[in-house]
């Protein structure tokens, strides 16, 4: 046998072992297939989780939009009722710190927005319950004549009552005459004051016109002054 001949069979394996060369072990097909199936299952699980999360976010966003519509409608109605009760418009607008706090509470995505909207709806419904439980004294919703009489009436009685009080305190004298003379232009002053007061106390929408019942106001302001002036004049003349 030639010295350059290559040994085969077991002898070759012994030579390889003696020289220190390593032969890679063959991978079993069943093991590779099992690893592939495990990776495929893991990838499918990740895909399903991502799809479920996206679907949940979409549902939360849609529910949040519906909740926002309900909350806006309720708040608009509540603001109108509060304005009728005399609450200043500036008190119905959120302050900058409140806006910042609401923005931070909704920074977690659609789910956080939905939770904040539901909390706001709960607070609005609680406020509606408080308003409904309170006795309603709302002259602004009364008929115009009755409502305006609450303003014209007290103003029309102020000066005649002062004149009667002066006469009762001083009797027939210069003070009673001065009170009588000063009271002559007072019906016009009371009417103007009532006109302005009705505009300040009772608000209407820009599309409506506030009914100040001019004839009723003039009559209410004039009659007490005329009656008291006539009575005092007769008493002074008799005295």
mmCIF file of C-alpha atoms in Angstrom:
data_model
loop_
_atom_site.group_PDB
_atom_site.id
_atom_site.type_symbol
_atom_site.label_atom_id
_atom_site.label_comp_id
_atom_site.label_asym_id
_atom_site.label_seq_id
_atom_site.Cartn_x
_atom_site.Cartn_y
_atom_site.Cartn_z
ATOM 1 C CA UNK A 1 0.000 0.000 0.000
ATOM 2 C CA UNK A 2 1.364 3.350 -0.876
ATOM 3 C CA UNK A 3 2.132 5.693 2.064
ATOM 4 C CA UNK A 4 0.076 8.442 0.390
ATOM 5 C CA UNK A 5 -3.054 6.292 0.286
ATOM 6 C CA UNK A 6 -6.043 7.537 2.215
ATOM 7 C CA UNK A 7 -7.413 5.341 4.945
ATOM 8 C CA UNK A 8 -11.085 4.610 4.843
ATOM 9 C CA UNK A 9 -13.570 3.160 7.291
ATOM 10 C CA UNK A 10 -12.862 3.005 10.940
ATOM 11 C CA UNK A 11 -9.273 3.752 10.399
ATOM 12 C CA UNK A 12 -10.210 7.133 8.928
ATOM 13 C CA UNK A 13 -12.320 7.965 11.960
ATOM 14 C CA UNK A 14 -9.408 7.179 14.246
ATOM 15 C CA UNK A 15 -7.107 9.396 12.210
ATOM 16 C CA UNK A 16 -9.558 12.279 12.410
ATOM 17 C CA UNK A 17 -9.905 11.872 16.137
ATOM 18 C CA UNK A 18 -6.161 11.803 16.556
ATOM 19 C CA UNK A 19 -5.656 14.980 14.555
ATOM 20 C CA UNK A 20 -8.292 16.891 16.619
ATOM 21 C CA UNK A 21 -10.636 17.797 13.685
ATOM 22 C CA UNK A 22 -14.356 18.017 14.713
ATOM 23 C CA UNK A 23 -17.136 16.805 12.473
ATOM 24 C CA UNK A 24 -20.440 18.670 12.948
ATOM 25 C CA UNK A 25 -23.259 16.493 14.149
ATOM 26 C CA UNK A 26 -26.224 16.169 11.821
ATOM 27 C CA UNK A 27 -29.462 17.960 12.907
ATOM 28 C CA UNK A 28 -32.462 15.710 13.221
ATOM 29 C CA UNK A 29 -35.335 16.775 10.871
ATOM 30 C CA UNK A 30 -37.937 16.278 13.592
ATOM 31 C CA UNK A 31 -36.133 18.731 15.892
ATOM 32 C CA UNK A 32 -35.945 21.444 13.190
ATOM 33 C CA UNK A 33 -39.641 20.997 12.389
ATOM 34 C CA UNK A 34 -40.599 21.320 16.058
ATOM 35 C CA UNK A 35 -38.601 24.547 16.404
ATOM 36 C CA UNK A 36 -40.247 25.937 13.269
ATOM 37 C CA UNK A 37 -43.714 25.139 14.594
ATOM 38 C CA UNK A 38 -42.924 26.808 17.932
ATOM 39 C CA UNK A 39 -41.689 29.968 16.187
ATOM 40 C CA UNK A 40 -44.748 30.004 13.935
ATOM 41 C CA UNK A 41 -47.077 29.663 16.920
ATOM 42 C CA UNK A 42 -45.271 32.474 18.750
ATOM 43 C CA UNK A 43 -45.493 34.740 15.719
ATOM 44 C CA UNK A 44 -49.186 33.980 15.317
ATOM 45 C CA UNK A 45 -49.760 34.779 18.998
ATOM 46 C CA UNK A 46 -48.014 38.130 18.626
ATOM 47 C CA UNK A 47 -50.076 38.904 15.527
ATOM 48 C CA UNK A 48 -53.315 37.997 17.275
ATOM 49 C CA UNK A 49 -52.402 40.102 20.303
ATOM 50 C CA UNK A 50 -51.605 43.101 18.122
ATOM 51 C CA UNK A 51 -54.862 42.687 16.203
ATOM 52 C CA UNK A 52 -56.846 42.391 19.440
ATOM 53 C CA UNK A 53 -55.175 45.511 20.871
ATOM 54 C CA UNK A 54 -55.893 47.469 17.693
ATOM 55 C CA UNK A 55 -59.516 46.322 17.693
ATOM 56 C CA UNK A 56 -59.909 47.253 21.353
ATOM 57 C CA UNK A 57 -58.502 50.716 20.701
ATOM 58 C CA UNK A 58 -60.850 51.188 17.743
ATOM 59 C CA UNK A 59 -63.849 50.156 19.844
ATOM 60 C CA UNK A 60 -62.740 52.446 22.679
ATOM 61 C CA UNK A 61 -62.351 55.361 20.267
ATOM 62 C CA UNK A 62 -65.824 54.810 18.788
ATOM 63 C CA UNK A 63 -67.396 54.517 22.242
ATOM 64 C CA UNK A 64 -65.536 57.664 23.334
ATOM 65 C CA UNK A 65 -66.964 59.592 20.379
ATOM 66 C CA UNK A 66 -70.485 58.486 21.280
ATOM 67 C CA UNK A 67 -69.904 59.347 24.938
ATOM 68 C CA UNK A 68 -68.561 62.772 23.969
ATOM 69 C CA UNK A 69 -71.738 63.539 22.026
ATOM 70 C CA UNK A 70 -73.888 62.617 25.017
ATOM 71 C CA UNK A 71 -71.750 64.655 27.427
ATOM 72 C CA UNK A 72 -71.785 67.724 25.173
ATOM 73 C CA UNK A 73 -75.572 67.592 24.836
ATOM 74 C CA UNK A 74 -76.035 67.260 28.585
ATOM 75 C CA UNK A 75 -73.607 70.075 29.372
ATOM 76 C CA UNK A 76 -75.280 72.436 26.890
ATOM 77 C CA UNK A 77 -78.656 71.856 28.528
ATOM 78 C CA UNK A 78 -77.138 72.244 31.983
ATOM 79 C CA UNK A 79 -75.407 75.496 31.059
ATOM 80 C CA UNK A 80 -78.691 76.923 29.796
ATOM 81 C CA UNK A 81 -80.412 76.058 33.066
ATOM 82 C CA UNK A 82 -77.589 77.553 35.124
ATOM 83 C CA UNK A 83 -77.708 80.787 33.118
ATOM 84 C CA UNK A 84 -81.429 80.996 33.803
ATOM 85 C CA UNK A 85 -80.643 80.654 37.504
ATOM 86 C CA UNK A 86 -78.297 83.630 37.299
ATOM 87 C CA UNK A 87 -74.910 81.866 37.229
ATOM 88 C CA UNK A 88 -72.322 84.086 35.445
ATOM 89 C CA UNK A 89 -71.168 82.796 32.078
ATOM 90 C CA UNK A 90 -67.502 82.999 33.117
ATOM 91 C CA UNK A 91 -68.161 80.479 35.895
ATOM 92 C CA UNK A 92 -69.323 77.928 33.308
ATOM 93 C CA UNK A 93 -66.006 77.958 31.411
ATOM 94 C CA UNK A 94 -63.168 75.697 32.662
ATOM 95 C CA UNK A 95 -60.093 77.446 33.967
ATOM 96 C CA UNK A 96 -56.610 76.769 32.471
ATOM 97 C CA UNK A 97 -55.537 74.538 35.407
ATOM 98 C CA UNK A 98 -58.686 72.453 34.972
ATOM 99 C CA UNK A 99 -57.999 72.096 31.244
ATOM 100 C CA UNK A 100 -54.411 70.995 31.950
ATOM 101 C CA UNK A 101 -55.549 68.427 34.517
ATOM 102 C CA UNK A 102 -58.122 67.023 32.087
ATOM 103 C CA UNK A 103 -55.489 66.776 29.339
ATOM 104 C CA UNK A 104 -53.156 64.830 31.627
ATOM 105 C CA UNK A 105 -55.918 62.433 32.620
ATOM 106 C CA UNK A 106 -56.608 61.622 28.959
ATOM 107 C CA UNK A 107 -53.022 61.120 27.847
ATOM 108 C CA UNK A 108 -53.245 57.319 28.050
ATOM 109 C CA UNK A 109 -55.094 56.780 24.775
ATOM 110 C CA UNK A 110 -58.717 56.033 23.847
ATOM 111 C CA UNK A 111 -59.353 53.955 26.968
ATOM 112 C CA UNK A 112 -58.251 56.807 29.240
ATOM 113 C CA UNK A 113 -60.348 59.284 27.239
ATOM 114 C CA UNK A 114 -63.393 57.034 27.563
ATOM 115 C CA UNK A 115 -62.888 56.702 31.316
ATOM 116 C CA UNK A 116 -62.570 60.492 31.706
ATOM 117 C CA UNK A 117 -65.718 61.089 29.640
ATOM 118 C CA UNK A 118 -67.692 58.600 31.696
ATOM 119 C CA UNK A 119 -66.506 60.284 34.887
ATOM 120 C CA UNK A 120 -67.544 63.678 33.483
ATOM 121 C CA UNK A 121 -70.936 62.303 32.517
ATOM 122 C CA UNK A 122 -71.413 60.967 36.045
ATOM 123 C CA UNK A 123 -70.600 64.345 37.570
ATOM 124 C CA UNK A 124 -72.961 66.119 35.155
ATOM 125 C CA UNK A 125 -75.793 63.729 35.997
ATOM 126 C CA UNK A 126 -75.145 64.263 39.703
ATOM 127 C CA UNK A 127 -75.347 68.036 39.172
ATOM 128 C CA UNK A 128 -78.624 67.587 37.271
ATOM 129 C CA UNK A 129 -79.999 65.641 40.210
ATOM 130 C CA UNK A 130 -79.020 68.454 42.588
ATOM 131 C CA UNK A 131 -80.672 71.045 40.341
ATOM 132 C CA UNK A 132 -83.815 68.954 40.072
ATOM 133 C CA UNK A 133 -84.009 68.576 43.844
ATOM 134 C CA UNK A 134 -83.841 72.342 44.444
ATOM 135 C CA UNK A 135 -87.067 74.348 44.490
ATOM 136 C CA UNK A 136 -87.272 76.260 41.256
ATOM 137 C CA UNK A 137 -87.862 79.969 41.588
ATOM 138 C CA UNK A 138 -87.337 81.062 38.022
ATOM 139 C CA UNK A 139 -89.066 84.360 37.242
ATOM 140 C CA UNK A 140 -87.313 84.377 33.882
ATOM 141 C CA UNK A 141 -89.653 81.625 32.691
ATOM 142 C CA UNK A 142 -92.804 83.392 33.935
ATOM 143 C CA UNK A 143 -95.124 85.450 31.692
ATOM 144 C CA UNK A 144 -93.640 88.830 30.822
ATOM 145 C CA UNK A 145 -96.268 90.868 32.699
ATOM 146 C CA UNK A 146 -95.891 88.944 35.949
ATOM 147 C CA UNK A 147 -92.096 88.855 35.654
ATOM 148 C CA UNK A 148 -91.746 92.583 34.968
ATOM 149 C CA UNK A 149 -94.135 93.438 37.764
ATOM 150 C CA UNK A 150 -91.503 92.127 40.183
ATOM 151 C CA UNK A 151 -89.219 94.941 38.996
ATOM 152 C CA UNK A 152 -91.586 97.821 38.308
ATOM 153 C CA UNK A 153 -93.670 97.316 41.447
ATOM 154 C CA UNK A 154 -91.038 97.796 44.189
ATOM 155 C CA UNK A 155 -89.470 100.736 42.341
ATOM 156 C CA UNK A 156 -92.846 102.430 41.970
ATOM 157 C CA UNK A 157 -93.545 102.146 45.721
ATOM 158 C CA UNK A 158 -90.210 103.453 47.023
ATOM 159 C CA UNK A 159 -90.856 107.209 46.670
ATOM 160 C CA UNK A 160 -94.548 107.183 47.757
ATOM 161 C CA UNK A 161 -93.606 105.262 50.898
ATOM 162 C CA UNK A 162 -90.846 107.800 51.639
ATOM 163 C CA UNK A 163 -93.323 110.648 51.204
ATOM 164 C CA UNK A 164 -95.810 109.032 53.576
ATOM 165 C CA UNK A 165 -93.039 108.382 56.125
ATOM 166 C CA UNK A 166 -91.875 112.028 55.973
ATOM 167 C CA UNK A 167 -95.425 113.276 56.473
ATOM 168 C CA UNK A 168 -96.011 110.875 59.386
ATOM 169 C CA UNK A 169 -92.795 112.042 61.038
ATOM 170 C CA UNK A 170 -93.075 115.816 60.499
ATOM 171 C CA UNK A 171 -96.753 116.432 59.856
ATOM 172 C CA UNK A 172 -97.833 119.416 57.818
ATOM 173 C CA UNK A 173 -94.727 121.467 57.228
ATOM 174 C CA UNK A 174 -91.873 122.386 54.891
ATOM 175 C CA UNK A 175 -90.455 118.829 54.943
ATOM 176 C CA UNK A 176 -93.713 117.317 53.708
ATOM 177 C CA UNK A 177 -94.006 119.949 50.974
ATOM 178 C CA UNK A 178 -90.417 119.306 49.864
ATOM 179 C CA UNK A 179 -91.035 115.546 49.805
ATOM 180 C CA UNK A 180 -94.174 116.106 47.753
ATOM 181 C CA UNK A 181 -92.401 118.311 45.221
ATOM 182 C CA UNK A 182 -89.387 116.003 44.925
ATOM 183 C CA UNK A 183 -91.676 113.053 44.355
ATOM 184 C CA UNK A 184 -93.329 114.507 41.240
ATOM 185 C CA UNK A 185 -90.633 113.374 38.719
ATOM 186 C CA UNK A 186 -89.986 110.092 40.500
ATOM 187 C CA UNK A 187 -92.416 107.928 38.437
ATOM 188 C CA UNK A 188 -90.309 108.605 35.341
ATOM 189 C CA UNK A 189 -87.136 107.720 37.258
ATOM 190 C CA UNK A 190 -88.717 104.508 38.552
ATOM 191 C CA UNK A 191 -89.797 103.537 35.043
ATOM 192 C CA UNK A 192 -86.299 104.058 33.592
ATOM 193 C CA UNK A 193 -84.750 102.110 36.469
ATOM 194 C CA UNK A 194 -87.215 99.266 35.888
ATOM 195 C CA UNK A 195 -86.463 99.251 32.159
ATOM 196 C CA UNK A 196 -82.735 98.878 32.820
ATOM 197 C CA UNK A 197 -83.249 96.360 35.616
ATOM 198 C CA UNK A 198 -85.372 94.058 33.470
ATOM 199 C CA UNK A 199 -82.625 93.976 30.845
ATOM 200 C CA UNK A 200 -80.029 93.092 33.475
ATOM 201 C CA UNK A 201 -82.035 90.502 35.398
ATOM 202 C CA UNK A 202 -83.781 88.554 32.647
ATOM 203 C CA UNK A 203 -81.665 87.231 29.779
ATOM 204 C CA UNK A 204 -82.931 85.950 26.452
ATOM 205 C CA UNK A 205 -81.212 84.411 23.458
ATOM 206 C CA UNK A 206 -79.814 86.776 20.787
ATOM 207 C CA UNK A 207 -82.569 85.704 18.413
ATOM 208 C CA UNK A 208 -85.329 86.764 20.850
ATOM 209 C CA UNK A 209 -86.513 90.201 21.917
ATOM 210 C CA UNK A 210 -86.985 90.959 25.590
ATOM 211 C CA UNK A 211 -90.533 92.107 26.318
ATOM 212 C CA UNK A 212 -90.379 94.956 28.844
ATOM 213 C CA UNK A 213 -94.165 95.609 28.809
ATOM 214 C CA UNK A 214 -93.756 99.372 28.463
ATOM 215 C CA UNK A 215 -97.405 100.314 29.020
ATOM 216 C CA UNK A 216 -97.724 98.123 32.094
ATOM 217 C CA UNK A 217 -94.491 99.528 33.517
ATOM 218 C CA UNK A 218 -95.552 103.135 32.982
ATOM 219 C CA UNK A 219 -98.941 102.474 34.585
ATOM 220 C CA UNK A 220 -97.447 100.668 37.578
ATOM 221 C CA UNK A 221 -94.915 103.438 38.185
ATOM 222 C CA UNK A 222 -97.448 106.242 37.750
ATOM 223 C CA UNK A 223 -100.506 105.075 39.718
ATOM 224 C CA UNK A 224 -98.956 104.854 43.233
ATOM 225 C CA UNK A 225 -97.215 108.199 42.813
ATOM 226 C CA UNK A 226 -100.414 109.925 41.626
ATOM 227 C CA UNK A 227 -102.536 108.485 44.427
ATOM 228 C CA UNK A 228 -100.077 109.336 47.190
ATOM 229 C CA UNK A 229 -99.372 112.792 45.778
ATOM 230 C CA UNK A 230 -103.076 113.574 45.518
ATOM 231 C CA UNK A 231 -103.711 112.350 49.056
ATOM 232 C CA UNK A 232 -100.825 114.316 50.547
ATOM 233 C CA UNK A 233 -101.818 117.411 48.597
ATOM 234 C CA UNK A 234 -105.351 117.253 49.974
ATOM 235 C CA UNK A 235 -104.006 116.775 53.501
ATOM 236 C CA UNK A 236 -101.614 119.722 53.147
ATOM 237 C CA UNK A 237 -104.298 121.964 51.745
ATOM 238 C CA UNK A 238 -106.669 120.976 54.549
ATOM 239 C CA UNK A 239 -103.978 121.659 57.106
#
